[in-house]
Amino acid sequence: MRSTFLCLLLLSCIHASLNPEKQVVCGEFFGHDGRKMAYDGDLNYYLCGHDCGIDYIASLCQVKYPNVSHGEPTNSTHNVTIEIPYYHWKNESVPEKINVEVKNYTCQDFIPAEILTASIGSWSEHFCAGTRPAKTRKEWIHEAFSECGAEPANYTLGGQYGKEDKFLEMYFICDQPKTHVELDGLNKDDTYYQESQLQILDKIANLSLMLMQAQAQEHTKLSVRYKLELKMSNLLTQFVMQSRELHFVDFESQDEEKNKSYMSRKSFLRETWTNIRHVGHSRADASRIIIFALLSGTMDPSENALSSYDVESHDFVGLQYFPELKDQVRDLYVDYMKNHTVGLTREHLEFLNETGAHQKLLEMYREIFNPGLIDRKYLVLKKPKSWVLEICVGVAVIVALVAVAAGLGCWMVKRKSKVGVVSVGFNRFEDNDDEKLVKISA
């Protein structure tokens, strides 16, 4: 039976012997596996199987509290009773409950590195370990060298573990040519998705009008037909969204970044851009549901599935490690939403960076889509590309070119057979001086 260190993270209740200010605890018990989880029924501790080293205590602190770097041990200890999960009871060496002596750790405030500004001809980068193990000064310089291609012209370190040679982040300046482009793929054309949605939206709007007219005329067969077509059009928008969902992730570069022991500003922006696009597609689907409900008269006035997409409500994962990018990420999110709001052009969406923006958007949808009245003042319905039409046009052009070529060939053959033959015709004299007197044709 070997000794295993375990860390306990206080989730909701603070033990009486703990300082409620940024505390985590770590203890030791005897078990057969070092990576188990268990709960204390009274105190609601979360038991993590690992050692009580400085890096793991630091990760516990960072998961539990914002803006902390690591944990310093205190002189306080106490005992807790831990319930072992039932699926470990079959092992006779693991009891159902055990007493664990734990030690308290106080999480320390994060002291950030100084943000460096690059001059003309150079560029800056920001590395952050996040909840991964901290690096020494030498290790960070090595990572900067790999990214820059040379020793950094300047650098700063932050998130130090007390007086230890361990740091959680690094800013550096590189004076070598930049070998990557941030936000690669930002300007890729994504019009197919938007235009396809708009085509179906136009179809739903027209079907809604025809359905109301059929119902007003008590035309049962047409009413049933239009209702069915409305349902099919609604389903079609889902297929359009799902068919476009997974075609924009650079899996190779993403896997490469995940294998690193730190995050870079470049990788964070790339991942954030991918996440924003995922959110954008989910938001478009929520819009589709609302529009269909408005057109069919089934909209609940108290519901707004779009409210969670307000910029202040959106949690950008990892942004806490890159505070200098807060405004850029926010603008990127809002700009994407302006370009990908079904049925409205961006000039009508300048309010999307405001509080309660999607409540206002819902009110605009209520203006546009109502049973019996469809106002198109915000609606842009571009004619989407039709591959069938393009093929037909292409075939027609080819046929026309072949016909022209054939006609030209016949004309050349005919012309060649008449070389040297010239006909001259004389027009009658008239009072009109502008009339041609002689007409010559070859």
Short mmCIF file of C-alpha atoms in Angstrom, two decimals:
data_model
loop_
_atom_site.label_atom_id
_atom_site.label_comp_id
_atom_site.label_asym_id
_atom_site.label_seq_id
_atom_site.Cartn_x
_atom_site.Cartn_y
_atom_site.Cartn_z
CA MET A 1 0.00 0.00 0.00
CA ARG A 2 1.60 3.20 -1.10
CA SER A 3 1.08 6.71 0.14
CA THR A 4 -0.77 9.12 -2.12
CA PHE A 5 -1.04 12.88 -1.76
CA LEU A 6 -4.41 14.42 -2.41
CA CYS A 7 -5.60 17.99 -2.80
CA LEU A 8 -8.95 19.15 -1.59
CA LEU A 9 -10.63 22.14 -3.15
CA LEU A 10 -13.28 23.86 -1.09
CA LEU A 11 -16.27 24.44 -3.37
CA SER A 12 -19.13 25.95 -1.43
CA CYS A 13 -18.59 25.76 2.32
CA ILE A 14 -15.62 26.99 4.35
CA HIS A 15 -14.51 24.90 7.29
CA ALA A 16 -14.45 26.75 10.61
CA SER A 17 -10.70 26.33 10.91
CA LEU A 18 -10.05 27.83 7.46
CA ASN A 19 -9.42 31.46 6.67
CA PRO A 20 -12.23 32.32 4.22
CA GLU A 21 -9.79 34.49 2.22
CA LYS A 22 -8.54 32.51 -0.79
CA GLN A 23 -7.80 29.20 0.89
CA VAL A 24 -7.27 25.71 -0.49
CA VAL A 25 -6.22 22.58 1.39
CA CYS A 26 -4.11 19.56 0.59
CA GLY A 27 -3.88 16.26 2.43
CA GLU A 28 -2.60 12.69 2.30
CA PHE A 29 -4.32 9.33 2.49
CA PHE A 30 -3.45 5.75 1.72
CA GLY A 31 -4.95 4.43 -1.50
CA HIS A 32 -4.15 2.27 -4.47
CA ASP A 33 -4.45 5.01 -7.08
CA GLY A 34 -3.16 8.54 -7.06
CA ARG A 35 -5.92 10.05 -9.18
CA LYS A 36 -9.21 9.53 -7.36
CA MET A 37 -12.08 11.83 -6.56
CA ALA A 38 -14.23 11.87 -3.44
CA TYR A 39 -16.60 14.17 -1.59
CA ASP A 40 -16.96 15.15 2.02
CA GLY A 41 -20.72 15.02 2.57
CA ASP A 42 -20.73 17.72 5.25
CA LEU A 43 -18.18 20.19 3.92
CA ASN A 44 -18.51 19.53 0.19
CA TYR A 45 -14.81 19.21 -0.51
CA TYR A 46 -13.58 18.08 -3.88
CA LEU A 47 -10.72 15.61 -3.64
CA CYS A 48 -8.13 15.65 -6.42
CA GLY A 49 -5.62 12.85 -6.75
CA HIS A 50 -2.20 14.41 -7.17
CA ASP A 51 0.78 15.54 -5.12
CA CYS A 52 0.88 18.65 -2.97
CA GLY A 53 3.67 20.27 -4.95
CA ILE A 54 3.86 23.99 -5.60
CA ASP A 55 2.58 23.71 -9.19
CA TYR A 56 -0.49 21.70 -8.26
CA ILE A 57 -1.36 23.96 -5.34
CA ALA A 58 -1.00 26.88 -7.78
CA SER A 59 -3.41 25.25 -10.24
CA LEU A 60 -5.95 24.69 -7.44
CA CYS A 61 -5.71 28.34 -6.45
CA GLN A 62 -6.16 29.51 -10.06
CA VAL A 63 -9.17 27.27 -10.64
CA LYS A 64 -10.87 28.43 -7.45
CA TYR A 65 -10.01 32.15 -7.35
CA PRO A 66 -9.40 34.89 -9.95
CA ASN A 67 -6.13 36.83 -10.18
CA VAL A 68 -3.98 34.54 -8.05
CA SER A 69 -0.66 32.91 -8.86
CA HIS A 70 0.25 30.26 -6.29
CA GLY A 71 -0.38 29.08 -2.74
CA GLU A 72 1.79 29.56 0.33
CA PRO A 73 1.53 26.94 3.12
CA THR A 74 0.26 27.99 6.54
CA ASN A 75 0.80 26.43 9.95
CA SER A 76 -2.85 25.41 10.18
CA THR A 77 -3.95 21.78 9.77
CA HIS A 78 -7.15 19.87 10.54
CA ASN A 79 -8.82 16.52 9.88
CA VAL A 80 -11.70 15.75 7.53
CA THR A 81 -13.63 12.54 6.82
CA ILE A 82 -13.68 11.58 3.17
CA GLU A 83 -16.19 9.27 1.49
CA ILE A 84 -14.54 7.13 -1.17
CA PRO A 85 -16.63 6.59 -4.36
CA TYR A 86 -18.50 3.28 -4.39
CA TYR A 87 -16.69 2.00 -7.50
CA HIS A 88 -13.50 1.74 -5.42
CA TRP A 89 -15.03 -0.31 -2.62
CA LYS A 90 -14.40 -3.58 -4.47
CA ASN A 91 -10.74 -3.03 -3.70
CA GLU A 92 -10.35 -4.25 -0.14
CA SER A 93 -7.46 -1.86 0.47
CA VAL A 94 -9.77 1.16 0.00
CA PRO A 95 -12.30 1.74 2.82
CA GLU A 96 -15.64 3.48 2.36
CA LYS A 97 -14.58 6.39 4.58
CA ILE A 98 -11.21 7.62 5.75
CA ASN A 99 -9.86 10.42 7.93
CA VAL A 100 -7.45 12.76 6.19
CA GLU A 101 -5.17 15.35 7.77
CA VAL A 102 -5.05 18.38 5.50
CA LYS A 103 -2.87 21.46 5.43
CA ASN A 104 -4.08 24.96 4.57
CA TYR A 105 -2.61 27.07 1.77
CA THR A 106 -3.25 30.76 1.19
CA CYS A 107 -3.49 31.77 -2.48
CA GLN A 108 -1.31 34.75 -3.37
CA ASP A 109 -2.29 37.68 -5.57
CA PHE A 110 -1.08 37.56 -9.15
CA ILE A 111 1.59 40.18 -9.92
CA PRO A 112 1.49 40.66 -13.71
CA ALA A 113 4.41 41.31 -16.01
CA GLU A 114 4.87 44.77 -17.45
CA ILE A 115 3.19 45.05 -20.85
CA LEU A 116 5.75 45.93 -23.51
CA THR A 117 4.99 48.03 -26.58
CA ALA A 118 6.76 47.18 -29.81
CA SER A 119 8.36 49.93 -31.87
CA ILE A 120 8.28 50.19 -35.66
CA GLY A 121 10.08 47.23 -37.21
CA SER A 122 9.51 44.91 -34.25
CA TRP A 123 6.60 43.00 -32.75
CA SER A 124 5.49 41.76 -29.35
CA GLU A 125 4.12 38.48 -28.03
CA HIS A 126 2.64 37.35 -24.74
CA PHE A 127 3.04 33.84 -23.32
CA CYS A 128 1.02 32.57 -20.37
CA ALA A 129 1.11 29.20 -18.60
CA GLY A 130 -2.43 29.56 -17.24
CA THR A 131 -3.13 26.63 -14.92
CA ARG A 132 -0.18 24.69 -16.31
CA PRO A 133 3.13 24.50 -14.41
CA ALA A 134 5.13 27.72 -14.24
CA LYS A 135 8.44 28.04 -16.09
CA THR A 136 11.84 29.28 -15.08
CA ARG A 137 13.36 32.42 -16.58
CA LYS A 138 15.63 30.28 -18.76
CA GLU A 139 12.69 28.21 -20.03
CA TRP A 140 10.67 31.29 -20.98
CA ILE A 141 13.64 32.78 -22.86
CA HIS A 142 14.00 29.50 -24.74
CA GLU A 143 10.32 29.60 -25.76
CA ALA A 144 10.69 33.22 -26.87
CA PHE A 145 13.75 32.28 -28.94
CA SER A 146 11.75 29.52 -30.67
CA GLU A 147 8.96 31.96 -31.55
CA CYS A 148 11.15 34.91 -32.49
CA GLY A 149 14.03 33.14 -34.20
CA ALA A 150 16.51 35.04 -32.03
CA GLU A 151 17.00 36.23 -28.47
CA PRO A 152 14.19 38.63 -27.53
CA ALA A 153 15.18 42.30 -27.72
CA ASN A 154 13.41 42.86 -24.40
CA TYR A 155 11.20 40.87 -22.06
CA THR A 156 9.36 40.99 -18.75
CA LEU A 157 8.14 38.17 -16.48
CA GLY A 158 5.11 38.01 -14.20
CA GLY A 159 3.15 35.71 -11.91
CA GLN A 160 6.21 34.75 -9.89
CA TYR A 161 5.87 32.05 -7.21
CA GLY A 162 7.11 34.12 -4.30
CA LYS A 163 10.90 34.16 -4.48
CA GLU A 164 11.08 30.99 -6.56
CA ASP A 165 12.52 31.04 -10.09
CA LYS A 166 9.08 30.21 -11.45
CA PHE A 167 6.91 32.54 -13.54
CA LEU A 168 3.47 32.17 -15.11
CA GLU A 169 3.79 34.67 -17.96
CA MET A 170 6.18 36.50 -20.25
CA TYR A 171 5.98 39.54 -22.53
CA PHE A 172 8.76 39.95 -25.08
CA ILE A 173 9.77 42.12 -28.01
CA CYS A 174 11.17 40.56 -31.18
CA ASP A 175 13.05 42.58 -33.80
CA GLN A 176 13.07 39.75 -36.36
CA PRO A 177 10.61 39.48 -39.30
CA LYS A 178 7.24 38.18 -38.22
CA THR A 179 6.59 34.64 -39.41
CA HIS A 180 2.87 34.39 -38.63
CA VAL A 181 -0.30 36.39 -39.08
CA GLU A 182 -2.65 36.77 -36.14
CA LEU A 183 -6.27 35.86 -36.77
CA ASP A 184 -5.45 33.94 -39.93
CA GLY A 185 -8.71 33.34 -41.77
CA LEU A 186 -10.54 36.31 -40.29
CA ASN A 187 -11.50 37.70 -43.68
CA LYS A 188 -12.48 34.41 -45.28
CA ASP A 189 -15.68 34.65 -47.28
CA ASP A 190 -18.57 33.12 -45.36
CA THR A 191 -21.38 34.42 -47.55
CA TYR A 192 -22.71 31.00 -48.54
CA TYR A 193 -24.09 30.37 -45.06
CA GLN A 194 -25.65 33.82 -44.72
CA GLU A 195 -27.15 33.89 -48.21
CA SER A 196 -28.56 30.39 -47.83
CA GLN A 197 -30.25 31.41 -44.60
CA LEU A 198 -31.68 34.49 -46.29
CA GLN A 199 -33.04 32.45 -49.18
CA ILE A 200 -34.93 30.19 -46.79
CA LEU A 201 -36.03 33.20 -44.75
CA ASP A 202 -37.54 34.71 -47.88
CA LYS A 203 -39.28 31.41 -48.60
CA ILE A 204 -40.72 31.30 -45.07
CA ALA A 205 -41.94 34.88 -45.36
CA ASN A 206 -43.70 34.22 -48.67
CA LEU A 207 -45.21 30.96 -47.45
CA SER A 208 -46.51 32.73 -44.36
CA LEU A 209 -48.33 35.28 -46.50
CA MET A 210 -49.79 32.61 -48.76
CA LEU A 211 -50.89 30.58 -45.74
CA MET A 212 -52.74 33.54 -44.26
CA GLN A 213 -54.42 34.22 -47.59
CA ALA A 214 -55.46 30.57 -47.93
CA GLN A 215 -56.81 30.53 -44.38
CA ALA A 216 -58.73 33.76 -45.01
CA GLN A 217 -60.32 32.15 -48.07
CA GLU A 218 -60.97 28.92 -46.10
CA HIS A 219 -58.97 26.97 -48.65
CA THR A 220 -58.22 23.83 -46.61
CA LYS A 221 -55.98 21.98 -49.07
CA LEU A 222 -53.75 24.98 -49.69
CA SER A 223 -53.55 25.72 -45.97
CA VAL A 224 -52.36 22.17 -45.24
CA ARG A 225 -49.85 22.38 -48.08
CA TYR A 226 -48.38 25.72 -46.96
CA LYS A 227 -48.14 24.57 -43.34
CA LEU A 228 -46.16 21.53 -44.45
CA GLU A 229 -43.87 23.64 -46.62
CA LEU A 230 -43.28 26.01 -43.70
CA LYS A 231 -42.19 23.12 -41.51
CA MET A 232 -39.86 21.80 -44.20
CA SER A 233 -38.33 25.24 -44.72
CA ASN A 234 -37.76 25.52 -40.99
CA LEU A 235 -35.96 22.17 -40.97
CA LEU A 236 -33.91 23.19 -43.99
CA THR A 237 -32.36 26.10 -42.10
CA GLN A 238 -31.04 23.61 -39.55
CA PHE A 239 -29.41 21.52 -42.28
CA VAL A 240 -27.77 24.62 -43.74
CA MET A 241 -26.33 25.55 -40.36
CA GLN A 242 -25.08 22.05 -39.56
CA SER A 243 -23.51 21.59 -42.98
CA ARG A 244 -21.38 24.71 -42.41
CA GLU A 245 -20.53 24.13 -38.76
CA LEU A 246 -17.19 22.30 -38.89
CA HIS A 247 -15.45 23.71 -41.95
CA PHE A 248 -13.41 26.48 -40.41
CA VAL A 249 -11.18 24.90 -37.77
CA ASP A 250 -7.48 24.60 -38.48
CA PHE A 251 -7.10 21.26 -36.72
CA GLU A 252 -3.39 20.86 -37.41
CA SER A 253 -2.36 24.20 -35.90
CA GLN A 254 -4.89 23.77 -33.10
CA ASP A 255 -3.40 20.42 -32.07
CA GLU A 256 0.08 21.91 -32.25
CA GLU A 257 -0.88 24.68 -29.83
CA LYS A 258 -2.62 22.25 -27.45
CA ASN A 259 0.58 20.25 -27.15
CA LYS A 260 2.43 23.28 -25.82
CA SER A 261 2.82 23.90 -22.10
CA TYR A 262 1.62 27.50 -22.40
CA MET A 263 -0.74 29.74 -24.35
CA SER A 264 0.39 32.48 -26.69
CA ARG A 265 -1.47 35.58 -27.75
CA LYS A 266 -1.50 34.16 -31.26
CA SER A 267 -3.04 30.83 -30.22
CA PHE A 268 -5.55 32.53 -27.93
CA LEU A 269 -6.78 34.80 -30.73
CA ARG A 270 -7.05 31.87 -33.12
CA GLU A 271 -9.04 29.80 -30.63
CA THR A 272 -11.22 32.77 -29.71
CA TRP A 273 -11.96 33.42 -33.39
CA THR A 274 -13.03 29.79 -33.81
CA ASN A 275 -15.22 29.97 -30.70
CA ILE A 276 -16.85 33.20 -31.90
CA ARG A 277 -17.82 31.52 -35.15
CA HIS A 278 -19.32 28.58 -33.28
CA VAL A 279 -21.30 31.00 -31.13
CA GLY A 280 -22.36 32.87 -34.26
CA HIS A 281 -23.87 29.75 -35.79
CA SER A 282 -25.73 28.93 -32.57
CA ARG A 283 -27.00 32.50 -32.47
CA ALA A 284 -28.23 32.23 -36.06
CA ASP A 285 -30.13 29.09 -35.16
CA ALA A 286 -31.74 30.86 -32.20
CA SER A 287 -32.76 33.66 -34.58
CA ARG A 288 -34.30 31.13 -36.95
CA ILE A 289 -36.43 29.66 -34.16
CA ILE A 290 -37.65 33.11 -33.13
CA ILE A 291 -38.45 34.16 -36.71
CA PHE A 292 -40.41 31.00 -37.36
CA ALA A 293 -42.33 31.47 -34.10
CA LEU A 294 -43.16 35.06 -35.02
CA LEU A 295 -44.35 34.10 -38.49
CA SER A 296 -46.45 31.23 -37.21
CA GLY A 297 -47.90 33.21 -34.30
CA THR A 298 -46.46 30.87 -31.65
CA MET A 299 -43.96 33.28 -30.11
CA ASP A 300 -44.01 33.54 -26.32
CA PRO A 301 -43.76 37.29 -25.53
CA SER A 302 -41.72 36.60 -22.38
CA GLU A 303 -39.04 34.53 -24.12
CA ASN A 304 -35.89 35.78 -25.80
CA ALA A 305 -33.41 33.05 -26.67
CA LEU A 306 -31.04 35.72 -28.02
CA SER A 307 -30.48 37.57 -24.73
CA SER A 308 -27.54 35.35 -23.77
CA TYR A 309 -25.63 36.57 -26.84
CA ASP A 310 -25.17 40.15 -25.59
CA VAL A 311 -21.48 41.00 -25.59
CA GLU A 312 -21.38 41.71 -21.85
CA SER A 313 -22.98 38.31 -21.18
CA HIS A 314 -20.46 36.36 -23.21
CA ASP A 315 -17.58 34.73 -21.37
CA PHE A 316 -14.46 34.62 -23.53
CA VAL A 317 -12.52 31.64 -22.18
CA GLY A 318 -8.90 32.50 -21.43
CA LEU A 319 -9.32 36.27 -21.72
CA GLN A 320 -8.37 36.68 -18.06
CA TYR A 321 -4.82 35.74 -19.08
CA PHE A 322 -4.66 38.33 -21.88
CA PRO A 323 -6.23 41.52 -20.50
CA GLU A 324 -4.57 43.63 -23.19
CA LEU A 325 -6.83 41.92 -25.76
CA LYS A 326 -10.13 42.68 -24.03
CA ASP A 327 -11.21 45.49 -26.38
CA GLN A 328 -9.97 43.68 -29.49
CA VAL A 329 -11.84 40.47 -28.63
CA ARG A 330 -15.00 42.41 -27.80
CA ASP A 331 -14.84 44.30 -31.11
CA LEU A 332 -14.16 41.06 -32.98
CA TYR A 333 -17.24 39.44 -31.43
CA VAL A 334 -19.51 42.40 -32.18
CA ASP A 335 -18.21 42.77 -35.73
CA TYR A 336 -18.83 39.11 -36.47
CA MET A 337 -22.39 39.39 -35.14
CA LYS A 338 -23.01 42.42 -37.36
CA ASN A 339 -21.97 40.43 -40.41
CA HIS A 340 -23.92 37.33 -39.39
CA THR A 341 -27.32 38.48 -38.20
CA VAL A 342 -29.88 36.72 -40.34
CA GLY A 343 -32.07 39.11 -42.28
CA LEU A 344 -30.44 42.43 -41.37
CA THR A 345 -27.50 44.30 -42.82
CA ARG A 346 -24.78 45.61 -40.55
CA GLU A 347 -25.78 49.26 -40.98
CA HIS A 348 -28.90 48.48 -38.95
CA LEU A 349 -26.89 46.78 -36.17
CA GLU A 350 -24.65 49.49 -34.73
CA PHE A 351 -26.29 48.89 -31.33
CA LEU A 352 -24.95 45.34 -30.91
CA ASN A 353 -22.18 46.52 -28.57
CA GLU A 354 -24.72 48.02 -26.16
CA THR A 355 -26.34 46.54 -23.08
CA GLY A 356 -29.58 44.76 -23.93
CA ALA A 357 -28.73 44.73 -27.64
CA HIS A 358 -30.51 41.47 -28.40
CA GLN A 359 -33.70 42.65 -26.74
CA LYS A 360 -33.66 45.49 -29.26
CA LEU A 361 -32.93 42.99 -32.03
CA LEU A 362 -35.97 40.98 -30.95
CA GLU A 363 -38.13 44.09 -31.20
CA MET A 364 -36.84 44.64 -34.75
CA TYR A 365 -37.74 41.05 -35.58
CA ARG A 366 -41.22 41.72 -34.20
CA GLU A 367 -41.51 44.63 -36.64
CA ILE A 368 -40.41 42.53 -39.58
CA PHE A 369 -42.15 39.23 -38.92
CA ASN A 370 -45.77 39.28 -37.81
CA PRO A 371 -48.66 37.10 -38.97
CA GLY A 372 -50.46 39.19 -41.56
CA LEU A 373 -47.74 41.82 -41.87
CA ILE A 374 -44.15 41.41 -43.03
CA ASP A 375 -42.09 44.57 -43.13
CA ARG A 376 -38.92 44.23 -45.21
CA LYS A 377 -37.26 47.50 -44.27
CA TYR A 378 -34.36 45.73 -42.52
CA LEU A 379 -34.40 42.60 -44.64
CA VAL A 380 -31.78 42.03 -47.31
CA LEU A 381 -32.53 39.12 -49.56
CA LYS A 382 -29.62 38.57 -51.88
CA LYS A 383 -30.13 36.01 -54.55
CA PRO A 384 -27.92 33.11 -53.49
CA LYS A 385 -25.68 31.36 -55.90
CA SER A 386 -27.48 28.56 -57.69
CA TRP A 387 -25.10 25.85 -58.80
CA VAL A 388 -27.71 24.47 -61.19
CA LEU A 389 -28.14 27.89 -62.75
CA GLU A 390 -24.38 28.38 -62.98
CA ILE A 391 -23.99 25.01 -64.70
CA CYS A 392 -26.80 25.82 -67.14
CA VAL A 393 -25.29 29.22 -67.89
CA GLY A 394 -21.89 27.61 -68.36
CA VAL A 395 -23.28 25.03 -70.77
CA ALA A 396 -25.15 27.76 -72.66
CA VAL A 397 -21.97 29.82 -72.97
CA ILE A 398 -20.02 26.83 -74.25
CA VAL A 399 -22.73 25.98 -76.77
CA ALA A 400 -22.81 29.61 -77.90
CA LEU A 401 -19.04 29.69 -78.33
CA VAL A 402 -19.12 26.45 -80.31
CA ALA A 403 -21.90 27.85 -82.49
CA VAL A 404 -19.98 31.07 -83.07
CA ALA A 405 -16.83 29.14 -83.89
CA ALA A 406 -18.72 26.90 -86.30
CA GLY A 407 -20.39 29.87 -87.94
CA LEU A 408 -17.10 31.68 -88.25
CA GLY A 409 -15.54 28.62 -89.83
CA CYS A 410 -18.32 28.33 -92.38
CA TRP A 411 -18.04 32.02 -93.16
CA MET A 412 -14.28 31.72 -93.66
CA VAL A 413 -14.76 28.72 -95.98
CA LYS A 414 -17.42 30.57 -97.94
CA ARG A 415 -15.27 33.70 -98.09
CA LYS A 416 -12.30 31.70 -99.29
CA SER A 417 -14.35 30.22 -102.14
CA LYS A 418 -15.29 33.71 -103.33
CA VAL A 419 -11.83 35.27 -103.34
CA GLY A 420 -11.49 37.66 -106.31
CA VAL A 421 -15.25 37.90 -106.90
CA VAL A 422 -16.56 41.43 -106.37
CA SER A 423 -20.07 42.65 -107.10
CA VAL A 424 -20.87 46.28 -107.79
CA GLY A 425 -24.34 47.77 -107.66
CA PHE A 426 -25.43 51.24 -108.75
CA ASN A 427 -28.16 53.04 -106.92
CA ARG A 428 -30.60 55.26 -108.73
CA PHE A 429 -30.01 58.98 -108.54
CA GLU A 430 -32.30 60.67 -106.09
CA ASP A 431 -32.69 64.19 -104.81
CA ASN A 432 -31.17 63.03 -101.49
CA ASP A 433 -27.48 63.96 -101.66
CA ASP A 434 -26.66 61.66 -98.72
CA GLU A 435 -27.74 58.55 -100.58
CA LYS A 436 -24.86 56.28 -101.52
CA LEU A 437 -24.40 56.06 -105.27
CA VAL A 438 -22.32 52.92 -105.31
CA LYS A 439 -22.52 49.80 -103.11
CA ILE A 440 -19.67 47.33 -103.27
CA SER A 441 -19.79 43.90 -101.63
CA ALA A 442 -17.20 41.16 -101.60
#
